[in-house]
């Protein structure tokens, strides 16, 4: 019996060890190395990669598609020949390839041309995980791939790689655990200079559709490029990528709103433990508001945990708040957090996400909790929603409750000040161009070559 138990225990240990060590095979795809079974013959006529671009060190393994500087651009012509790709896939002789290509993308074959028109050519600046597709025996065959930095791809309006330019292969998002991969360098794809497994990137969709993508000029890293989505370089607008931007106050926003606001300023949103839900309440940032950062630098966002009040700014948020060009309405509530009244009454038209965001989170989290401990006051019928947890409400302040779930019956007009509701939709829709940094007002380079990436 003892011997049998020992054998069973040893087998259990072996099996558990195998389970823990199981890794997902990922095929390395080096820049300018032809695929063995591409949709389009890689003869250089459809697109070319940048072979001298070393992978950048990633600030986060997961990055959203609206991250400023996630991709690179160049003014070199025909890095990705979009017109040639459309001609190839709409040619009746390639009907079967077009069917399989459209099936992977998730559209009907007759929509291929319009779909490609909405894609944007860029260059990868990081070694990037994707789901790639070969074309074998009339079928698209999926395989997990690691694309080397410098490879030219077409991205969609969520910032996701959609097509590998040199071969026309359709791409999808990597859907496995990036921490459990085993990269295979084979079939001529030798390990490239600068490869570090810790710097591999997986791209997640931007929280909102992009109107333009903020790129780094790979030939001049001090210059950025604002490229409208669906264009190939002819409407590029250069900007100074060395200009610094102040971190805005993000405490009280949702994660998506904070990410959007940072992106508008040319800053990247980072997160320490996986991608939080879009509606997760942000409690602070590192570095804090007012810190000057260069284009593309990362701001790590912290979100509310269980038992933590999302409307309460953390210690890392200094009371002086951001500068006026980043968060115009944050001056008033700096000492006691965002309020439901201040930002919504004098909201400037250009600051959408930052002025309205605090009003969307505070009523649900900070107010009910802070009202309970002070219910012994005579003013319990008139909740002090305008005063967050850091200040004791007084009988003189709560004269205009806006977010209480049980407004006083003595003042029937108390529902009118709830102007936070009409303004909740403004931050998201007022500036949908999530990737445009604050310096995008630089003069446009209208003479740039068509087909640049």
XYZ file of C-alpha atoms in Angstrom:
453
model
C 0.000 0.000 0.000
C 2.829 2.385 0.884
C 4.565 1.577 -2.410
C 1.364 2.206 -4.378
C 0.812 5.558 -2.687
C 4.382 6.567 -3.424
C 3.952 5.731 -7.134
C 0.681 7.662 -7.339
C 2.227 10.661 -5.593
C 5.195 10.657 -7.960
C 2.868 10.475 -10.969
C 0.822 13.403 -9.634
C 3.959 15.492 -9.193
C 5.123 14.709 -12.730
C 1.739 15.530 -14.231
C 1.432 18.782 -12.306
C 4.928 19.777 -13.420
C 4.060 19.106 -17.066
C 0.908 21.178 -16.751
C 2.781 24.103 -15.249
C 5.461 23.956 -17.938
C 3.057 23.800 -20.883
C 3.817 26.659 -23.263
C 2.161 27.917 -26.436
C 4.301 27.634 -29.550
C 4.716 30.961 -31.335
C 6.417 31.218 -34.731
C 8.908 34.049 -35.096
C 8.431 36.180 -38.223
C 11.463 38.333 -38.991
C 11.365 41.510 -41.057
C 11.883 41.009 -44.812
C 11.865 37.186 -44.544
C 9.318 35.708 -47.009
C 6.579 33.422 -45.690
C 6.433 29.844 -46.949
C 2.714 29.965 -47.754
C 1.612 33.599 -48.129
C -1.634 34.908 -49.601
C 0.396 37.153 -51.906
C 3.839 36.310 -53.239
C 6.407 38.278 -51.236
C 8.365 39.739 -54.116
C 8.505 43.287 -52.764
C 5.685 44.556 -54.969
C 3.029 44.661 -52.228
C 5.045 46.049 -49.339
C 8.474 46.194 -47.721
C 9.643 46.081 -44.125
C 12.144 48.318 -42.340
C 15.005 45.951 -41.551
C 17.144 48.361 -39.507
C 14.550 49.186 -36.867
C 15.468 47.703 -33.480
C 12.642 46.784 -31.078
C 11.803 49.476 -28.546
C 11.677 48.659 -24.848
C 8.013 48.278 -23.902
C 6.569 50.036 -20.859
C 3.837 47.377 -20.700
C 3.276 43.957 -22.229
C -0.350 44.898 -22.925
C -0.900 48.101 -24.846
C -4.059 49.663 -26.216
C -4.331 50.554 -29.874
C -4.578 54.283 -29.103
C -1.193 54.366 -27.322
C 0.813 57.319 -28.697
C 4.047 56.145 -30.291
C 3.027 52.486 -30.300
C 3.653 52.470 -34.064
C 6.113 54.197 -36.331
C 5.753 55.958 -39.636
C 7.895 56.988 -42.570
C 7.598 59.078 -45.693
C 9.114 56.357 -47.875
C 6.721 55.458 -50.725
C 5.084 52.073 -51.183
C 6.033 50.612 -47.826
C 2.508 49.235 -48.048
C 0.788 49.359 -51.449
C -2.870 49.440 -50.444
C -4.155 49.833 -54.017
C -2.250 46.779 -55.206
C -3.637 44.711 -52.334
C -7.198 45.719 -53.262
C -6.584 44.873 -56.928
C -5.221 41.470 -55.980
C -8.085 40.487 -53.696
C -10.784 41.752 -56.084
C -9.292 39.988 -59.097
C -11.672 37.155 -60.159
C -8.663 34.850 -60.525
C -8.093 35.125 -56.765
C -11.712 34.536 -55.790
C -10.973 31.644 -53.410
C -8.217 33.565 -51.643
C -10.562 36.525 -51.309
C -13.242 34.322 -49.733
C -10.831 32.969 -47.141
C -9.343 36.400 -46.513
C -12.784 37.913 -45.926
C -13.786 34.996 -43.688
C -10.833 35.635 -41.380
C -11.512 39.373 -41.311
C -15.223 38.782 -40.666
C -16.718 40.500 -43.699
C -18.378 39.527 -46.978
C -16.039 39.285 -50.000
C -17.778 42.179 -51.734
C -16.802 44.453 -48.825
C -13.056 43.831 -49.095
C -12.274 47.006 -51.020
C -14.106 49.287 -48.586
C -12.602 47.485 -45.607
C -9.053 47.993 -46.878
C -9.777 51.673 -47.544
C -10.349 52.119 -43.792
C -6.971 50.625 -42.807
C -3.802 52.615 -42.112
C -0.188 51.605 -42.899
C 2.287 51.762 -40.002
C 5.546 50.155 -38.906
C 5.782 48.042 -35.766
C 8.092 49.594 -33.146
C 7.828 46.582 -30.820
C 8.041 42.830 -31.316
C 4.313 42.163 -31.472
C 2.239 39.024 -30.882
C -0.562 38.356 -33.383
C -2.537 35.511 -34.890
C -1.216 35.197 -38.437
C -2.602 33.153 -41.358
C -0.957 31.137 -44.115
C -2.782 30.099 -47.276
C -2.555 26.341 -47.839
C -4.595 24.172 -50.200
C -7.317 26.763 -50.641
C -7.731 27.470 -46.934
C -6.494 30.061 -44.472
C -4.492 28.312 -41.742
C -4.044 30.196 -38.470
C -0.849 30.207 -36.445
C 0.415 32.305 -33.539
C 3.239 34.589 -34.592
C 5.688 37.098 -33.173
C 6.232 39.874 -35.721
C 9.575 41.640 -35.503
C 9.715 45.397 -35.042
C 10.086 47.056 -38.433
C 7.454 44.927 -40.158
C 4.909 47.002 -42.083
C 1.276 46.301 -41.213
C -2.130 47.805 -41.830
C -4.040 48.628 -38.639
C -7.777 49.183 -38.210
C -9.565 52.060 -36.482
C -9.043 50.409 -33.077
C -5.285 50.349 -33.581
C -5.127 46.569 -34.079
C -2.814 44.976 -36.683
C -5.080 43.710 -39.469
C -2.843 42.864 -42.469
C 0.848 42.066 -42.946
C 1.771 44.337 -45.828
C 4.474 42.325 -47.588
C 2.304 39.231 -48.123
C -1.288 40.384 -47.592
C -1.854 37.848 -44.815
C -4.814 38.798 -42.580
C -3.989 39.253 -38.891
C -6.040 38.902 -35.724
C -5.405 39.660 -32.052
C -3.292 37.247 -30.041
C -5.710 35.429 -27.727
C -3.417 33.394 -25.463
C -1.437 34.158 -22.320
C 1.657 36.084 -23.472
C 3.467 34.937 -20.331
C 3.255 31.312 -21.494
C 4.766 31.381 -24.956
C 7.687 29.589 -26.526
C 9.016 31.487 -29.549
C 10.341 29.290 -32.371
C 12.999 30.798 -34.625
C 12.962 28.636 -37.751
C 12.457 28.613 -41.562
C 15.019 31.378 -42.040
C 13.655 33.521 -39.225
C 16.778 33.797 -37.086
C 16.733 35.500 -33.700
C 17.086 39.197 -34.423
C 19.194 41.791 -32.664
C 17.425 43.416 -29.744
C 14.983 40.567 -29.145
C 13.938 40.318 -25.500
C 11.008 38.168 -24.462
C 10.189 40.652 -21.705
C 9.626 43.410 -24.287
C 7.103 41.494 -26.407
C 3.833 43.402 -26.842
C 0.198 42.366 -27.262
C -2.161 45.029 -28.617
C -5.695 45.417 -27.282
C -8.436 47.502 -28.936
C -8.543 51.230 -28.276
C -11.479 52.230 -26.030
C -12.939 54.242 -28.919
C -12.551 54.276 -32.717
C -9.593 56.377 -33.785
C -9.690 59.282 -36.207
C -5.914 59.560 -36.482
C -2.905 57.670 -35.189
C 0.040 59.335 -33.440
C 3.232 57.804 -34.867
C 6.943 58.270 -34.281
C 8.922 59.058 -37.422
C 11.358 56.139 -37.569
C 13.818 58.243 -39.601
C 13.671 61.131 -37.095
C 12.529 60.004 -33.598
C 12.285 63.616 -32.415
C 9.432 64.150 -34.844
C 5.956 62.694 -34.619
C 3.377 62.089 -37.336
C -0.369 62.460 -37.000
C -1.809 60.167 -39.659
C -5.566 60.179 -40.341
C -7.093 56.703 -40.197
C -7.640 55.334 -43.694
C -4.885 57.449 -45.265
C -1.517 56.280 -46.543
C 0.646 59.287 -45.734
C -0.641 61.950 -48.082
C -2.358 63.835 -45.235
C 0.296 63.389 -42.543
C 0.808 66.239 -40.061
C 4.218 66.395 -38.342
C 4.625 67.536 -34.744
C 7.409 67.998 -32.212
C 7.805 64.712 -30.327
C 10.187 66.300 -27.825
C 7.549 68.636 -26.403
C 6.514 67.764 -22.868
C 2.963 67.530 -21.552
C 1.681 67.724 -17.988
C -0.016 64.660 -16.533
C -3.720 65.524 -16.000
C -5.758 64.727 -12.910
C -7.415 61.375 -13.615
C -8.702 60.335 -10.170
C -12.451 59.776 -10.407
C -12.450 58.985 -14.127
C -13.113 55.539 -15.538
C -10.117 53.698 -16.925
C -11.263 54.243 -20.519
C -11.792 57.954 -19.908
C -8.370 58.333 -18.289
C -6.722 56.384 -21.110
C -8.483 58.587 -23.647
C -7.409 61.782 -21.917
C -3.778 60.710 -21.671
C -3.790 59.691 -25.317
C -5.043 63.123 -26.351
C -2.017 64.637 -24.622
C 0.404 62.212 -26.259
C 0.944 60.119 -23.126
C 0.587 56.355 -22.775
C -1.634 54.657 -20.212
C 0.115 51.819 -18.390
C -1.245 49.338 -15.868
C 0.554 46.980 -13.558
C -1.691 43.914 -13.391
C -3.561 43.139 -16.599
C -5.920 45.412 -18.506
C -8.603 46.749 -16.123
C -12.280 46.906 -17.182
C -13.087 50.055 -19.100
C -15.482 51.238 -16.393
C -13.046 50.634 -13.520
C -12.699 53.759 -11.372
C -9.235 55.318 -11.463
C -7.898 56.338 -8.058
C -4.644 57.961 -9.112
C -1.594 57.936 -11.346
C 2.156 57.529 -11.171
C 3.596 60.075 -11.773
C 0.944 62.379 -10.350
C -0.845 65.366 -11.886
C 1.310 68.203 -13.159
C 4.375 66.043 -13.908
C 5.904 66.951 -17.265
C 6.496 63.999 -19.611
C 7.671 63.677 -23.185
C 5.438 62.333 -25.959
C 4.857 58.595 -25.650
C 6.017 58.292 -22.035
C 3.837 56.162 -19.773
C 1.570 57.065 -16.885
C 0.665 54.100 -14.670
C -2.983 54.199 -13.624
C -4.260 52.649 -10.393
C -7.865 51.541 -10.117
C -10.174 50.974 -7.156
C -9.918 47.639 -5.368
C -12.631 46.050 -3.245
C -13.412 48.300 -0.317
C -11.619 51.283 -1.827
C -13.622 54.360 -2.657
C -12.918 55.197 -6.330
C -13.876 58.838 -5.923
C -11.183 59.470 -3.317
C -7.852 60.594 -4.791
C -4.854 58.653 -3.460
C -1.878 60.137 -1.699
C 0.025 60.227 -4.986
C -2.300 62.937 -6.309
C -0.886 66.299 -5.188
C -3.397 68.952 -4.325
C -2.006 71.456 -6.786
C -3.449 69.400 -9.673
C -2.459 69.567 -13.343
C -1.704 72.632 -15.351
C -4.493 74.635 -16.874
C -3.984 73.390 -20.411
C -4.440 69.787 -19.327
C -7.328 69.952 -16.899
C -8.972 73.370 -16.828
C -11.596 72.517 -14.269
C -9.465 70.741 -11.709
C -8.429 73.873 -9.819
C -11.556 74.149 -7.712
C -11.807 70.614 -6.328
C -8.133 70.030 -5.637
C -8.363 69.953 -1.875
C -11.304 67.615 -1.549
C -11.459 65.686 -4.818
C -13.756 66.126 -7.814
C -17.262 67.368 -7.141
C -20.516 66.926 -8.939
C -21.205 70.634 -9.342
C -17.923 72.376 -10.123
C -16.752 70.784 -13.390
C -20.142 70.609 -15.062
C -21.170 74.252 -14.847
C -18.260 75.886 -16.633
C -16.987 73.063 -18.792
C -14.930 74.279 -21.770
C -15.794 72.787 -25.116
C -12.320 71.428 -25.806
C -11.659 69.586 -22.587
C -14.392 66.981 -22.876
C -13.109 63.934 -21.007
C -11.390 65.766 -18.159
C -14.205 68.084 -17.129
C -17.076 65.672 -17.144
C -15.343 62.512 -16.024
C -15.321 63.235 -12.293
C -19.073 63.661 -12.278
C -19.704 60.192 -13.611
C -18.009 58.302 -10.780
C -18.419 60.343 -7.609
C -22.207 60.133 -7.217
C -22.160 56.348 -7.156
C -19.199 55.777 -4.851
C -18.069 58.622 -2.662
C -21.391 60.187 -1.709
C -23.475 57.357 -0.279
C -20.533 56.157 1.775
C -19.703 59.553 3.180
C -23.309 60.297 3.982
C -23.718 57.383 6.328
C -21.204 58.340 8.988
C -22.665 61.853 9.232
C -26.290 60.822 9.363
C -26.438 61.984 12.966
C -26.412 65.574 11.798
C -29.733 67.372 11.534
C -29.194 67.734 7.823
C -29.416 64.021 7.013
C -32.410 64.668 4.751
C -30.296 66.913 2.565
C -27.169 64.854 1.574
C -23.992 66.753 1.026
C -23.090 65.258 -2.302
C -21.005 68.244 -3.244
C -18.581 67.521 -0.397
C -16.476 64.302 -0.731
C -15.131 62.233 2.094
C -12.296 64.525 3.097
C -14.478 67.342 4.578
C -17.252 67.188 7.156
C -20.457 68.517 5.596
C -22.160 71.405 7.366
C -25.731 72.531 7.427
C -24.893 75.558 5.293
C -23.350 73.654 2.394
C -25.838 71.021 1.200
C -28.332 73.479 -0.240
C -28.164 72.103 -3.788
C -28.003 68.294 -3.651
C -27.602 66.905 -7.118
C -26.980 63.212 -6.965
C -28.804 61.930 -3.905
C -31.015 58.948 -4.559
C -33.651 60.438 -2.183
C -33.898 64.182 -2.844
C -35.740 66.247 -0.202
C -39.412 66.592 -0.774
C -39.319 70.178 0.482
C -37.400 71.244 -2.623
C -38.972 69.596 -5.661
C -36.633 71.471 -7.918
C -33.596 69.616 -6.568
C -33.704 67.305 -9.576
C -32.940 70.222 -11.891
C -29.296 70.707 -10.837
C -28.455 67.163 -11.908
C -26.733 68.558 -14.955
C -24.156 65.802 -14.618
C -26.461 63.444 -16.514
C -26.605 65.405 -19.788
C -22.892 65.963 -19.716
C -21.860 62.328 -19.164
C -21.914 61.539 -22.855
C -19.847 64.578 -23.848
C -16.359 63.373 -22.817
C -16.443 60.347 -25.006
C -17.963 61.781 -28.113
C -16.559 65.299 -28.117
C -13.056 64.188 -29.124
C -13.162 60.680 -30.576
C -9.710 61.026 -31.995
C -8.126 59.168 -29.127
C -4.579 59.141 -30.403
C -4.054 62.730 -31.289
C -1.485 64.264 -28.903
C -1.772 67.789 -27.693
C 0.865 68.991 -30.117
C -0.905 67.887 -33.259
C -1.435 71.446 -34.320
C 1.876 71.494 -36.168
C 1.745 72.365 -39.875
C 0.765 69.497 -42.106
C 3.173 67.905 -44.517
C 0.823 67.813 -47.439
C 3.551 66.856 -49.897
C 4.227 63.450 -48.314
C 4.329 60.445 -50.634
C 1.280 58.213 -51.087
C 1.758 54.768 -49.648
C 3.989 55.744 -46.755
C 3.808 53.771 -43.578
